[in-house]
Amino acid sequence: MRLGYVLLKRLQRERRRRRRRHALVPDESIASPEKRKGSCYQQDDSPRSSKKMRYSGPDLPEEMWQHIHSLMPMKDAARVACLSSAFLYSWRNRPKLSFSTETMGIVEGTTDFIRKIDRVMKKHSGIGVKALTIEFNGLFSTKARSYLERWLQIAVTPRIEELSLSMSKGKSYYDFPCSLLSDGSGSSIRLLDLYRCTFRPTAEIGCFQSLTRLHLEYVSITGDELGCVFSTSFALEWLKLRLCRHIKYMKLPCVLQRLTYVEVRGCSRLRVIENKAPNLHSLHIFYQPYHPIKLSFGESSLVKNLRIGYSSVLDHACAELPYIFPNLETLTIGLLGEMVNTPMVPNTFLLLKYLCITLSAVTLSPSYDYLSLVSFLDACPSLDTFIVDVSAKHPKNDSIFKNPSHLRQLPEQRHDNLRNVKITGFRSAKSLFELTYHILENTSVECLTLDTSFESFRCSPGKPGRCLQTSKDDPMEASKALFAIRTYIEGKVPSTVRLNVVEPCSRCHVMEPFTVESNSGNEMQ
């Protein structure tokens, strides 16, 4: 915070100024009160003060200074408390405590990290803690367990609002003491964020009536135990479950009236998601490739935003999605091979305006026909934005250079609401060009972006780091795609369409120009 930083610097300058005065006037213990009149800092000469400075101006309410102090980073707040006794009380009652290798500075192993946190917690009164964050970052050990439980007993009171614990990566999990949340201590928590913990809540714990955000990652918890949390979480708005591999089913009860966002990622044993929360609008399901997940959402589902990433979400095909989620407006989907082979029924996503499809090289056949994606356009009469992310490799016999004169055309079907189209990972595959021609000829597209870059991570100008490529053949494939776009697409783009061609990063890659020579037919050199 800028104001806190300025305050710290002013305190430090004042301390240096007072030291210089003391050096110049050795017979005086300190400058006289008259000489101090212009300073907004006064010395506290009480026995407990250790000659710290009190802040005497500007004239702001004490609560305001305490609030400013609470917003400062941990290290700055501690320094200010050392320089000014006026902030020492605020430090001992600091409402937000955040401990990590970043906030605690340089630590020399687990013992030093524990010692620094314990020193702060012992001096803290325990009164008024509203947020506690502890990130061990590889420093959690058996020794830390007893300390952590004592810290939690100090901080977890009926006034705490945010609790975030991140244990170290490894096989051992921390058994979170759910008893701390009983007797009303859990009723004030608004955010609960646990990483690498065992969490065994029961109905006896009590009410999570204030809980609005729940994030569990690598947490050992069952569906029944999760249900104990849901049953009293009347204010829950946001739920994120990642790599919680003991959950086999998840039931979202109707008491979750405020729940709008649910994310499930890598919960490998999950089989059923049953939803009765009436206002759930966003559902994200990622990396569930091993077993189908049955989705039970009822006929009146209000889900408008759906993201499915490489998941066997449905028992059959993604063609069922329109019937499970009839009110979808945005859909982002990473398709598995068996799903993309099922054509979509026309006019089924009646409200869908944004569609992003990612085709993975892991699950997709190299000979996949990209022209078949037109069935998704037929299914979405209101579609405004269409994005295709291609990461699959293409066989040489599917190249546009082999036979550019014999291109397939589908029966004319207008898509007049489509305005923006983007194809990333664009290559010289013939069926990709057929898809592009269909879009140019049968839509009202205004902006067409063909992205030939291949970097999984793209660098930023002026910042360290280089782009990462996924294959040594990527530069040549991108060069072929650029040549093909200039040869076979640019001349066919209407004047009403803005064509954007994205090239690979010139800072990190040297692109060799690609040429096609006529030798016993069209051959790629």
PDB file of C-alpha atoms in Angstrom, residues 162-308:
ATOM      1  CA  GLU A 162     -10.697 -16.080   6.094  1.00  0.00           C
ATOM      2  CA  LEU A 163      -8.658 -19.226   6.716  1.00  0.00           C
ATOM      3  CA  SER A 164      -6.115 -20.484   4.178  1.00  0.00           C
ATOM      4  CA  LEU A 165      -3.686 -23.348   4.837  1.00  0.00           C
ATOM      5  CA  SER A 166      -1.248 -24.696   2.249  1.00  0.00           C
ATOM      6  CA  MET A 167       0.842 -27.673   3.290  1.00  0.00           C
ATOM      7  CA  SER A 168       3.923 -28.907   1.474  1.00  0.00           C
ATOM      8  CA  LYS A 169       3.746 -31.175  -1.542  1.00  0.00           C
ATOM      9  CA  GLY A 170       4.224 -34.803  -0.639  1.00  0.00           C
ATOM     10  CA  LYS A 171       2.440 -37.895   0.559  1.00  0.00           C
ATOM     11  CA  SER A 172       1.654 -36.675   4.067  1.00  0.00           C
ATOM     12  CA  TYR A 173      -1.531 -34.726   4.680  1.00  0.00           C
ATOM     13  CA  TYR A 174      -2.304 -32.464   7.624  1.00  0.00           C
ATOM     14  CA  ASP A 175      -5.319 -33.599   9.659  1.00  0.00           C
ATOM     15  CA  PHE A 176      -7.268 -30.397   9.953  1.00  0.00           C
ATOM     16  CA  PRO A 177      -8.770 -30.157  13.479  1.00  0.00           C
ATOM     17  CA  CYS A 178     -12.446 -29.683  12.642  1.00  0.00           C
ATOM     18  CA  SER A 179     -13.206 -29.271  16.352  1.00  0.00           C
ATOM     19  CA  LEU A 180     -11.767 -25.756  16.071  1.00  0.00           C
ATOM     20  CA  LEU A 181     -14.783 -24.803  13.965  1.00  0.00           C
ATOM     21  CA  SER A 182     -17.326 -25.895  16.579  1.00  0.00           C
ATOM     22  CA  ASP A 183     -19.006 -23.682  19.191  1.00  0.00           C
ATOM     23  CA  GLY A 184     -19.614 -20.932  16.650  1.00  0.00           C
ATOM     24  CA  SER A 185     -16.000 -20.512  15.486  1.00  0.00           C
ATOM     25  CA  GLY A 186     -16.910 -21.629  11.969  1.00  0.00           C
ATOM     26  CA  SER A 187     -20.009 -19.456  11.697  1.00  0.00           C
ATOM     27  CA  SER A 188     -18.005 -16.320  10.785  1.00  0.00           C
ATOM     28  CA  ILE A 189     -15.730 -17.893   8.137  1.00  0.00           C
ATOM     29  CA  ARG A 190     -16.319 -16.453   4.669  1.00  0.00           C
ATOM     30  CA  LEU A 191     -13.355 -18.085   2.873  1.00  0.00           C
ATOM     31  CA  LEU A 192     -11.975 -21.571   3.574  1.00  0.00           C
ATOM     32  CA  ASP A 193      -8.987 -22.590   1.441  1.00  0.00           C
ATOM     33  CA  LEU A 194      -7.206 -25.878   2.212  1.00  0.00           C
ATOM     34  CA  TYR A 195      -4.328 -27.555   0.350  1.00  0.00           C
ATOM     35  CA  ARG A 196      -2.942 -31.011   1.213  1.00  0.00           C
ATOM     36  CA  CYS A 197      -5.197 -31.576   4.192  1.00  0.00           C
ATOM     37  CA  THR A 198      -7.521 -34.238   5.527  1.00  0.00           C
ATOM     38  CA  PHE A 199     -10.876 -32.574   6.202  1.00  0.00           C
ATOM     39  CA  ARG A 200     -13.516 -34.594   8.083  1.00  0.00           C
ATOM     40  CA  PRO A 201     -16.433 -32.269   8.874  1.00  0.00           C
ATOM     41  CA  THR A 202     -19.490 -33.707  10.630  1.00  0.00           C
ATOM     42  CA  ALA A 203     -22.995 -32.482  11.289  1.00  0.00           C
ATOM     43  CA  GLU A 204     -21.954 -31.691  14.883  1.00  0.00           C
ATOM     44  CA  ILE A 205     -19.486 -29.002  13.822  1.00  0.00           C
ATOM     45  CA  GLY A 206     -22.194 -26.418  13.450  1.00  0.00           C
ATOM     46  CA  CYS A 207     -23.201 -23.852  10.915  1.00  0.00           C
ATOM     47  CA  PHE A 208     -21.097 -22.417   8.077  1.00  0.00           C
ATOM     48  CA  GLN A 209     -23.680 -19.683   7.663  1.00  0.00           C
ATOM     49  CA  SER A 210     -21.178 -17.030   6.459  1.00  0.00           C
ATOM     50  CA  LEU A 211     -19.134 -19.225   4.103  1.00  0.00           C
ATOM     51  CA  THR A 212     -19.128 -17.717   0.601  1.00  0.00           C
ATOM     52  CA  ARG A 213     -16.018 -19.308  -0.972  1.00  0.00           C
ATOM     53  CA  LEU A 214     -14.769 -22.878  -0.523  1.00  0.00           C
ATOM     54  CA  HIS A 215     -11.551 -24.062  -2.205  1.00  0.00           C
ATOM     55  CA  LEU A 216     -10.271 -27.580  -1.557  1.00  0.00           C
ATOM     56  CA  GLU A 217      -7.192 -28.875  -3.400  1.00  0.00           C
ATOM     57  CA  TYR A 218      -5.564 -32.229  -2.725  1.00  0.00           C
ATOM     58  CA  VAL A 219      -7.965 -32.565   0.197  1.00  0.00           C
ATOM     59  CA  SER A 220      -9.054 -35.947   1.507  1.00  0.00           C
ATOM     60  CA  ILE A 221     -12.827 -35.594   1.879  1.00  0.00           C
ATOM     61  CA  THR A 222     -15.816 -37.752   0.885  1.00  0.00           C
ATOM     62  CA  GLY A 223     -19.101 -36.826  -0.729  1.00  0.00           C
ATOM     63  CA  ASP A 224     -20.975 -37.270   2.565  1.00  0.00           C
ATOM     64  CA  GLU A 225     -18.518 -35.046   4.409  1.00  0.00           C
ATOM     65  CA  LEU A 226     -18.813 -32.444   1.699  1.00  0.00           C
ATOM     66  CA  GLY A 227     -22.566 -32.654   2.144  1.00  0.00           C
ATOM     67  CA  CYS A 228     -22.165 -31.782   5.842  1.00  0.00           C
ATOM     68  CA  VAL A 229     -20.529 -28.517   4.785  1.00  0.00           C
ATOM     69  CA  PHE A 230     -23.140 -27.779   2.117  1.00  0.00           C
ATOM     70  CA  SER A 231     -26.096 -28.423   4.442  1.00  0.00           C
ATOM     71  CA  THR A 232     -25.424 -25.260   6.468  1.00  0.00           C
ATOM     72  CA  SER A 233     -23.550 -23.112   3.910  1.00  0.00           C
ATOM     73  CA  PHE A 234     -26.503 -20.914   3.094  1.00  0.00           C
ATOM     74  CA  ALA A 235     -24.303 -18.073   1.773  1.00  0.00           C
ATOM     75  CA  LEU A 236     -21.993 -20.191  -0.443  1.00  0.00           C
ATOM     76  CA  GLU A 237     -21.366 -18.530  -3.816  1.00  0.00           C
ATOM     77  CA  TRP A 238     -18.162 -20.102  -5.145  1.00  0.00           C
ATOM     78  CA  LEU A 239     -16.957 -23.713  -4.989  1.00  0.00           C
ATOM     79  CA  LYS A 240     -13.663 -25.098  -6.317  1.00  0.00           C
ATOM     80  CA  LEU A 241     -12.610 -28.737  -5.934  1.00  0.00           C
ATOM     81  CA  ARG A 242      -9.244 -29.806  -7.332  1.00  0.00           C
ATOM     82  CA  LEU A 243      -7.694 -33.270  -7.139  1.00  0.00           C
ATOM     83  CA  CYS A 244      -9.981 -34.348  -4.315  1.00  0.00           C
ATOM     84  CA  ARG A 245      -9.809 -38.023  -5.223  1.00  0.00           C
ATOM     85  CA  HIS A 246     -12.072 -39.493  -2.539  1.00  0.00           C
ATOM     86  CA  ILE A 247     -15.257 -37.834  -3.776  1.00  0.00           C
ATOM     87  CA  LYS A 248     -17.444 -40.266  -5.720  1.00  0.00           C
ATOM     88  CA  TYR A 249     -20.575 -38.179  -5.891  1.00  0.00           C
ATOM     89  CA  MET A 250     -21.434 -34.556  -5.229  1.00  0.00           C
ATOM     90  CA  LYS A 251     -24.900 -33.315  -4.404  1.00  0.00           C
ATOM     91  CA  LEU A 252     -25.539 -29.594  -4.421  1.00  0.00           C
ATOM     92  CA  PRO A 253     -28.680 -29.110  -2.291  1.00  0.00           C
ATOM     93  CA  CYS A 254     -31.372 -26.521  -2.808  1.00  0.00           C
ATOM     94  CA  VAL A 255     -30.253 -24.643   0.340  1.00  0.00           C
ATOM     95  CA  LEU A 256     -27.337 -23.288  -1.748  1.00  0.00           C
ATOM     96  CA  GLN A 257     -29.503 -20.461  -3.035  1.00  0.00           C
ATOM     97  CA  ARG A 258     -26.546 -18.154  -3.715  1.00  0.00           C
ATOM     98  CA  LEU A 259     -24.226 -20.661  -5.392  1.00  0.00           C
ATOM     99  CA  THR A 260     -23.315 -19.393  -8.868  1.00  0.00           C
ATOM    100  CA  TYR A 261     -19.894 -20.934  -9.677  1.00  0.00           C
ATOM    101  CA  VAL A 262     -18.633 -24.538  -9.433  1.00  0.00           C
ATOM    102  CA  GLU A 263     -15.265 -25.844 -10.656  1.00  0.00           C
ATOM    103  CA  VAL A 264     -14.263 -29.522 -10.539  1.00  0.00           C
ATOM    104  CA  ARG A 265     -10.781 -30.506 -11.701  1.00  0.00           C
ATOM    105  CA  GLY A 266      -9.018 -33.850 -11.545  1.00  0.00           C
ATOM    106  CA  CYS A 267     -11.406 -35.521  -9.056  1.00  0.00           C
ATOM    107  CA  SER A 268     -10.751 -38.898 -10.639  1.00  0.00           C
ATOM    108  CA  ARG A 269     -13.318 -40.962  -8.705  1.00  0.00           C
ATOM    109  CA  LEU A 270     -16.221 -38.596  -9.186  1.00  0.00           C
ATOM    110  CA  ARG A 271     -19.155 -40.301 -10.916  1.00  0.00           C
ATOM    111  CA  VAL A 272     -22.206 -38.132 -10.271  1.00  0.00           C
ATOM    112  CA  ILE A 273     -22.874 -34.393 -10.007  1.00  0.00           C
ATOM    113  CA  GLU A 274     -26.434 -33.747  -8.881  1.00  0.00           C
ATOM    114  CA  ASN A 275     -27.495 -30.132  -8.730  1.00  0.00           C
ATOM    115  CA  LYS A 276     -30.507 -28.605  -7.034  1.00  0.00           C
ATOM    116  CA  ALA A 277     -28.924 -25.201  -6.407  1.00  0.00           C
ATOM    117  CA  PRO A 278     -31.348 -22.939  -8.293  1.00  0.00           C
ATOM    118  CA  ASN A 279     -28.982 -20.128  -9.309  1.00  0.00           C
ATOM    119  CA  LEU A 280     -25.892 -21.998 -10.541  1.00  0.00           C
ATOM    120  CA  HIS A 281     -24.751 -20.122 -13.661  1.00  0.00           C
ATOM    121  CA  SER A 282     -21.164 -21.302 -14.271  1.00  0.00           C
ATOM    122  CA  LEU A 283     -19.899 -24.897 -14.299  1.00  0.00           C
ATOM    123  CA  HIS A 284     -16.311 -25.862 -15.092  1.00  0.00           C
ATOM    124  CA  ILE A 285     -15.223 -29.521 -15.305  1.00  0.00           C
ATOM    125  CA  PHE A 286     -11.604 -30.343 -16.225  1.00  0.00           C
ATOM    126  CA  TYR A 287      -9.475 -33.452 -16.603  1.00  0.00           C
ATOM    127  CA  GLN A 288     -11.959 -36.211 -15.793  1.00  0.00           C
ATOM    128  CA  PRO A 289     -10.924 -38.596 -18.610  1.00  0.00           C
ATOM    129  CA  TYR A 290     -11.153 -41.974 -16.896  1.00  0.00           C
ATOM    130  CA  HIS A 291     -14.823 -42.523 -16.139  1.00  0.00           C
ATOM    131  CA  PRO A 292     -18.056 -40.959 -17.395  1.00  0.00           C
ATOM    132  CA  ILE A 293     -19.737 -38.451 -15.096  1.00  0.00           C
ATOM    133  CA  LYS A 294     -23.482 -38.393 -14.882  1.00  0.00           C
ATOM    134  CA  LEU A 295     -24.851 -34.860 -14.775  1.00  0.00           C
ATOM    135  CA  SER A 296     -28.251 -34.432 -13.154  1.00  0.00           C
ATOM    136  CA  PHE A 297     -29.381 -30.816 -13.377  1.00  0.00           C
ATOM    137  CA  GLY A 298     -33.114 -30.984 -13.952  1.00  0.00           C
ATOM    138  CA  GLU A 299     -35.134 -29.428 -16.735  1.00  0.00           C
ATOM    139  CA  SER A 300     -34.939 -25.896 -15.342  1.00  0.00           C
ATOM    140  CA  SER A 301     -31.131 -25.606 -15.240  1.00  0.00           C
ATOM    141  CA  LEU A 302     -29.987 -21.976 -15.408  1.00  0.00           C
ATOM    142  CA  VAL A 303     -26.349 -22.780 -16.226  1.00  0.00           C
ATOM    143  CA  LYS A 304     -25.230 -20.219 -18.823  1.00  0.00           C
ATOM    144  CA  ASN A 305     -21.450 -20.710 -18.826  1.00  0.00           C
ATOM    145  CA  LEU A 306     -20.008 -24.198 -19.276  1.00  0.00           C
ATOM    146  CA  ARG A 307     -16.355 -25.219 -19.605  1.00  0.00           C
ATOM    147  CA  ILE A 308     -15.465 -28.864 -20.100  1.00  0.00           C
TER     148      ILE A 308
END
